[in-house]
Tab-separated table of C-alpha atoms and ligand atoms in Angstrom:
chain	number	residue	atom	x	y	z
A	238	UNK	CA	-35.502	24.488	-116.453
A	239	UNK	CA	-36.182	22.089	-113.190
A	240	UNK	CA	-35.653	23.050	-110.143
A	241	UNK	CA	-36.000	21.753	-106.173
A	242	UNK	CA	-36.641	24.422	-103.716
A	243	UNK	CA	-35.945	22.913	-100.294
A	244	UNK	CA	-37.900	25.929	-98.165
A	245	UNK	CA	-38.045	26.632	-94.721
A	246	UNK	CA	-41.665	26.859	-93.705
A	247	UNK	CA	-42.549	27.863	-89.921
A	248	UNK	CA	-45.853	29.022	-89.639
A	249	UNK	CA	-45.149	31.742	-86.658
A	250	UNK	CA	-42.335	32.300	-84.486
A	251	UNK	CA	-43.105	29.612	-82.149
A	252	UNK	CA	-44.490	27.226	-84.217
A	253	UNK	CA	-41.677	24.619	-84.951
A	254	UNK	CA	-40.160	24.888	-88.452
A	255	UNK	CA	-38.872	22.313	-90.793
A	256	UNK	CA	-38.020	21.975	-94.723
A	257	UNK	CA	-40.384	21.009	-97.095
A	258	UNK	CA	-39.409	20.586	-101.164
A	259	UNK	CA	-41.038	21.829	-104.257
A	260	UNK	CA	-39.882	20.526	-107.219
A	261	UNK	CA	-40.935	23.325	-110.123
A	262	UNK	CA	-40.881	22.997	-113.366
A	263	UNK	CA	-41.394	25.608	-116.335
A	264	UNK	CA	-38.698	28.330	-114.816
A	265	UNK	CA	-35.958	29.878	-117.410
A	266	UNK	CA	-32.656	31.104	-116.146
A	267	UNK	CA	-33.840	35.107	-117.135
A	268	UNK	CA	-35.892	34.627	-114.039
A	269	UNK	CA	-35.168	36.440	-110.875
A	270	UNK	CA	-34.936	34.004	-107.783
A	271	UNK	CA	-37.492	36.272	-106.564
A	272	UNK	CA	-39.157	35.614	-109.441
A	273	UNK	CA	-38.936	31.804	-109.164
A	274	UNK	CA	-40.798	32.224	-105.329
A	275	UNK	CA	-43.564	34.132	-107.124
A	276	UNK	CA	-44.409	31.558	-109.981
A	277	UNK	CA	-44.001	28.453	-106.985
A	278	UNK	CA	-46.475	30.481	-105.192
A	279	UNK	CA	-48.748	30.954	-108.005
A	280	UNK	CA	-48.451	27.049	-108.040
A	281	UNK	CA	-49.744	26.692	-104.340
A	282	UNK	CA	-52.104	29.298	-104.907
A	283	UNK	CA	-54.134	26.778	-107.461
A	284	UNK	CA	-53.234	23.399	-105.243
A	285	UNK	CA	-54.973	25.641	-102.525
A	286	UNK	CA	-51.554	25.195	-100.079
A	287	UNK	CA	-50.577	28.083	-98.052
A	288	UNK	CA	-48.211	30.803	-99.607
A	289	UNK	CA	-44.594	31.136	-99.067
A	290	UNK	CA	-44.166	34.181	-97.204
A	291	UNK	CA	-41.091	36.287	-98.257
A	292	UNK	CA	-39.931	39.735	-98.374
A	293	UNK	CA	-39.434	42.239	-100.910
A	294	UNK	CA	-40.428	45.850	-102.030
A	295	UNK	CA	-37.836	47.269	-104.869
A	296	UNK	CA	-36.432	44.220	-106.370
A	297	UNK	CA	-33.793	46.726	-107.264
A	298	UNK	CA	-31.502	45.648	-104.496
A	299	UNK	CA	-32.458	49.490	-103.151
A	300	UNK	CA	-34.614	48.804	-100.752
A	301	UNK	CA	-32.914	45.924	-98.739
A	302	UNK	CA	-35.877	44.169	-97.935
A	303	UNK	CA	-35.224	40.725	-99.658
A	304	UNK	CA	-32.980	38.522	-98.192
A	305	UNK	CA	-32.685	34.943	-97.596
A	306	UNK	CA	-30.160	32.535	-96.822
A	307	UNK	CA	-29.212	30.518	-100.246
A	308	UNK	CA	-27.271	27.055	-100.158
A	309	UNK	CA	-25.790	28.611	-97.292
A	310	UNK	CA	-24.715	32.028	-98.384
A	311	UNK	CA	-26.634	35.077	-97.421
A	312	UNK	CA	-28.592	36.085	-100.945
A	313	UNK	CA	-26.760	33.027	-102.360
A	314	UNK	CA	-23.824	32.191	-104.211
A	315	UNK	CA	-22.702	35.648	-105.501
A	316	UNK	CA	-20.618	38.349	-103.613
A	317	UNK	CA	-22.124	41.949	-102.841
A	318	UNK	CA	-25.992	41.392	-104.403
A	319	UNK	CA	-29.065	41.072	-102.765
A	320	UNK	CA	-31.580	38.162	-103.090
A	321	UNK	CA	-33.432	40.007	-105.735
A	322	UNK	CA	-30.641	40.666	-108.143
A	323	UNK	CA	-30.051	37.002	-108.123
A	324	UNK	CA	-30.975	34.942	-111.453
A	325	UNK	CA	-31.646	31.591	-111.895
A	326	UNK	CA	-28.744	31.252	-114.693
A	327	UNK	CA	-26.558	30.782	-111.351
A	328	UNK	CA	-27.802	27.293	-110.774
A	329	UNK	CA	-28.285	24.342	-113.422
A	330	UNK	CA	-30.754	22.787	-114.166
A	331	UNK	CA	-32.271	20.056	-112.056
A	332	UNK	CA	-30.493	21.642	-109.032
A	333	UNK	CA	-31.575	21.392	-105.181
A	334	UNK	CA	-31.729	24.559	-103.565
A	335	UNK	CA	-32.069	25.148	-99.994
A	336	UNK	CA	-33.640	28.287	-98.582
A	337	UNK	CA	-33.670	29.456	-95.246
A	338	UNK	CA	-34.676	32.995	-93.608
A	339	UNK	CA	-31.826	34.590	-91.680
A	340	UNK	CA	-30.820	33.299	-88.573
A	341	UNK	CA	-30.063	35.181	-85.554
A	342	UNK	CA	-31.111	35.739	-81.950
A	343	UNK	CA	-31.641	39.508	-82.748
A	344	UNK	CA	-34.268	38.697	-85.790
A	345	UNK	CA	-36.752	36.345	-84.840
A	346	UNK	CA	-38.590	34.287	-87.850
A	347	UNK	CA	-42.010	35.771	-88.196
A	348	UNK	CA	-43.194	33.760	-90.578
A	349	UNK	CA	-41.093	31.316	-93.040
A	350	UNK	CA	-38.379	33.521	-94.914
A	351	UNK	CA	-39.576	36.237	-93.050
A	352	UNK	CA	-37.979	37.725	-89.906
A	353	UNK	CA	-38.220	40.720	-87.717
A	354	UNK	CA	-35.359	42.791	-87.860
A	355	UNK	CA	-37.105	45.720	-86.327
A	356	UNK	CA	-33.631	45.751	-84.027
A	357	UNK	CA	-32.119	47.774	-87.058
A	358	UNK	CA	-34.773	50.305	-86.497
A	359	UNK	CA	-34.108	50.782	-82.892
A	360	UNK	CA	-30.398	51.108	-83.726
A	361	UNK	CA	-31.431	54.168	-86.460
A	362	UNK	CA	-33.694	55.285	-83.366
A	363	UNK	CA	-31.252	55.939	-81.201
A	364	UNK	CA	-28.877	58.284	-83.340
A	365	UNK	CA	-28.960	57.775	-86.671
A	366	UNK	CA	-30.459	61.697	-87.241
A	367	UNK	CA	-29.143	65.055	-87.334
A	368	UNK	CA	-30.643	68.069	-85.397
A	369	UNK	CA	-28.601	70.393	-86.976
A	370	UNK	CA	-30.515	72.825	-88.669
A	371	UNK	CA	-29.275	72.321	-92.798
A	372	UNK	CA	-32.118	74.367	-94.235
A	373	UNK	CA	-33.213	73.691	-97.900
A	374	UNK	CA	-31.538	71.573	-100.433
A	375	UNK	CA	-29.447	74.819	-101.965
A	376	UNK	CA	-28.192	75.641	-98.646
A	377	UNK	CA	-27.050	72.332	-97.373
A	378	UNK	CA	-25.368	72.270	-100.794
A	379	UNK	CA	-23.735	75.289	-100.030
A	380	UNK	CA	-21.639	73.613	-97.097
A	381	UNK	CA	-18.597	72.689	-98.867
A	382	UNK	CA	-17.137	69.314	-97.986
A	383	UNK	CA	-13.720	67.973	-98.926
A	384	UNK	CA	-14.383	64.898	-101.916
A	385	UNK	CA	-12.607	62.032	-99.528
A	386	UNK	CA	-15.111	62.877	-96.760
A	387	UNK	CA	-18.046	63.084	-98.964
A	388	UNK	CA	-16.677	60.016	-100.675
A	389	UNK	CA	-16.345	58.214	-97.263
A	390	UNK	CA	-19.785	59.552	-96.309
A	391	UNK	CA	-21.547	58.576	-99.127
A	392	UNK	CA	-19.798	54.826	-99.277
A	393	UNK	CA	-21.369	54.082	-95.794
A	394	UNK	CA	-24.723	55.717	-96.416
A	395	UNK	CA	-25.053	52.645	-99.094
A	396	UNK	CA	-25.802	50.533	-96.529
A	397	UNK	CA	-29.300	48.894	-97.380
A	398	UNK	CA	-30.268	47.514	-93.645
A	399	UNK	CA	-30.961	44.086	-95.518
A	400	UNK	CA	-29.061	42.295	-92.320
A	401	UNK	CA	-26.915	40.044	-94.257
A	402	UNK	CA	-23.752	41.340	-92.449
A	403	UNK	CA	-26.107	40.255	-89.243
A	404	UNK	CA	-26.746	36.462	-90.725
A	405	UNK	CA	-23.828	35.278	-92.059
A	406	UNK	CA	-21.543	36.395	-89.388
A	407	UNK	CA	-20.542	33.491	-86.633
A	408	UNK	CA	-21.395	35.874	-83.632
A	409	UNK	CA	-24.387	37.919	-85.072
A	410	UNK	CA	-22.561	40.785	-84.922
A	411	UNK	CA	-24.229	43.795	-86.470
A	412	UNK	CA	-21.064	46.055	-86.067
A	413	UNK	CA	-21.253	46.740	-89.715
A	414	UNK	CA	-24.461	48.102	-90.353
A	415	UNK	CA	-24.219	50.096	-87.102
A	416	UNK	CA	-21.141	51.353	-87.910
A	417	UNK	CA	-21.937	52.263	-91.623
A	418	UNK	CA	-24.608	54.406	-90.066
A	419	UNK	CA	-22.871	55.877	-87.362
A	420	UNK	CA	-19.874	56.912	-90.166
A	421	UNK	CA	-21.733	58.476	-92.717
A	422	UNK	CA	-22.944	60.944	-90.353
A	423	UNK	CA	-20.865	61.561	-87.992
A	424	UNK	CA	-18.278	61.974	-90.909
A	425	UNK	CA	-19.999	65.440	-91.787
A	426	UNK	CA	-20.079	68.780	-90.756
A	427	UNK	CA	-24.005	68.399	-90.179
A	428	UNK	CA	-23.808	65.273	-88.144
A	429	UNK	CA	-21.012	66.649	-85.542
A	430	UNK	CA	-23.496	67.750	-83.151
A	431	UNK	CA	-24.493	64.923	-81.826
A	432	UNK	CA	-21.316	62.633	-82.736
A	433	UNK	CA	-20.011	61.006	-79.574
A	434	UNK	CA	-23.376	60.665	-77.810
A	435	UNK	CA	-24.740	58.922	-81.367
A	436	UNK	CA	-21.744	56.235	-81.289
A	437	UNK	CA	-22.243	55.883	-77.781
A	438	UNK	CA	-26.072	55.258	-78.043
A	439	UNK	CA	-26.241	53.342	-81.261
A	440	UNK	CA	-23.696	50.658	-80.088
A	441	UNK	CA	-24.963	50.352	-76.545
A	442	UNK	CA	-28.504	49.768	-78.086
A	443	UNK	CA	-26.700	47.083	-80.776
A	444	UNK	CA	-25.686	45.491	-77.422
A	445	UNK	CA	-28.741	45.420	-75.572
A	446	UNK	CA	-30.588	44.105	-78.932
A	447	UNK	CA	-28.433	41.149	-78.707
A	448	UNK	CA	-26.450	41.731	-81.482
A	449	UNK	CA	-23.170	39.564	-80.886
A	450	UNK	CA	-19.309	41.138	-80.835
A	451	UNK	CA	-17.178	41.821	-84.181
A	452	UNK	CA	-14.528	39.960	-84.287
A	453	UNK	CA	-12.989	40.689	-87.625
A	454	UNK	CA	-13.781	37.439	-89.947
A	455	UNK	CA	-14.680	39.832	-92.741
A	456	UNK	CA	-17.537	37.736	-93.804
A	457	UNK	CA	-19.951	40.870	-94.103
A	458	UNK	CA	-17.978	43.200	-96.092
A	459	UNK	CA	-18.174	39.407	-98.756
A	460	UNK	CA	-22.026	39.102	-98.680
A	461	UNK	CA	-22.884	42.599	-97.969
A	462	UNK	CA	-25.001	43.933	-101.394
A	463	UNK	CA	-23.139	47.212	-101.486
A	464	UNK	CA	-19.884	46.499	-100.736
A	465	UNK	CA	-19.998	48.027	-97.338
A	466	UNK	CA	-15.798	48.018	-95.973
A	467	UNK	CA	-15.064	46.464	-92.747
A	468	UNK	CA	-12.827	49.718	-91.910
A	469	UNK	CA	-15.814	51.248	-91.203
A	470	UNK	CA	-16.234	48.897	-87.802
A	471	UNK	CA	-12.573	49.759	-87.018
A	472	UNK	CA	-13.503	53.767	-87.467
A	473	UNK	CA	-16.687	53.176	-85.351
A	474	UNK	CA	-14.541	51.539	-82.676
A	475	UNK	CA	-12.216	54.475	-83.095
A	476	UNK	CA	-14.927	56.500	-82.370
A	477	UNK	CA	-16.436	55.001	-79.600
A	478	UNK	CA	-12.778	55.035	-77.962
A	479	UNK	CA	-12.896	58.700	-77.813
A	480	UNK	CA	-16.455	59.339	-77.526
A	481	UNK	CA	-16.099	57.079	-74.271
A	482	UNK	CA	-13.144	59.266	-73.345
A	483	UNK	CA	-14.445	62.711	-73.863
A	484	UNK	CA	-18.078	61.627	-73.052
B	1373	FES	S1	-36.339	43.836	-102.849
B	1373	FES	FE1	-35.344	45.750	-102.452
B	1373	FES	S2	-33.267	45.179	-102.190
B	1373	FES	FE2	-34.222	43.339	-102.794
């Protein structure tokens, strides 16, 4: 199998970027995409060229480090996986593919497919914990929660932090993530606490990271790996409505 990878290659943030194509040969479509990057490189490695840089850790789609945009789709042309679950037996042989790193004011390139998205971090700083005290594994189990919460908890706790939601909405929003963490905890007992002061923080800092406004296009719940709902940004605005209210 032949393919054409049409890559983004910026060599810092303010270095200007452009695309530049490889044309490899010698790929089968049992590869990973990831894996396609990785024999490409190997190629540049022996023509002496500078590596691609991109990101990765699991390759399990657990980790939510990949993640590149793929003929336009945020980890390509499948719903709900990451960039690391993708195969090349989704494109034919001979095919151009164009690959770009996120793109958003929030996460600045760093370096080719790679960008900073350290704003997710600052989010989880400012309220995604707990400082109730839950004790050892056999007493937090011991805290009996109904199934739909724990359901409902555990459905936005899936949330990988890969930013896809982020890139492939129109406004940047990253109402989704944010949300998906602000729900799973403030859903249970253990995360009550601290609930209205951690929607309050966590979307003010979303703001102030420059994160653009929701406004419903449903575009993240399609390319998010894992599925996360877009009820989960009406619940968080919910939320914030009477968080703002009772303070
Ligand atoms: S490398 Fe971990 S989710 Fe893709």
């Amino acid at each position: 199998m032949q393919l054409t990878f049409r890559i983004w290659r910026q060599e810092q943030a303010q270095a200007k970027g452009s695309f530049k194509d490889y044309k490899v040969g010698e790929l089968t479509e049992d590869m990973s995409f990831l894996e396609a990057l990785d024999h490409l490189n190997e190629i540049l490695v022996l023509q002496d060229e500078s590596v691609i840089a991109f990101e990765y850790d699991c390759r399990e789609g657990i980790c939510g480090q990949c993640g590149v945009f793929i003929n336009g789709r945020a980890h390509g042309p499948h719903s709900n996986i990451s960039t690391c679950q993708l195969h090349l037996r989704s494109f034919k042989d001979g095919d151009t593919i164009v690959v770009e790193p996120w793109r958003a004011k929030a996460f600045p390139i760093i370096k080719d497919l790679i960008v900073d998205r350290s704003a997710f971090d600052r989010i989880i700083e400012n309220g995604a914990y707990i400082s109730a005290k839950t004790g050892t594994a056999p007493e937090a189990n011991a805290i009996l929660i109904g199934k739909a919460i724990a359901d409902r908890a555990m459905d936005a706790a899936a949330c990988i932090g890969c930013g896809a939601c982020v890139a492939t909405c129109k406004n940047s929003s990253a109402a989704l993530f944010t949300a998906a963490k602000i729900n799973h905890l403030n859903s249970l007992p253990q995360g009550k606490l601290e609930a209205h002061q951690r929607v309050l923080d966590m979307t003010t800092q979303m703001e102030v990271e420059g994160f653009g406004h929701c406004s419903f296009t449903g575009a993240c719940e399609v390319e998010c790996p894992e599925g996360i709902s877009i009820t989960n940004i009406a619940e968080m605005n919910a939320r914030l409505f009477k968080a703002q209210i009772l303070g």
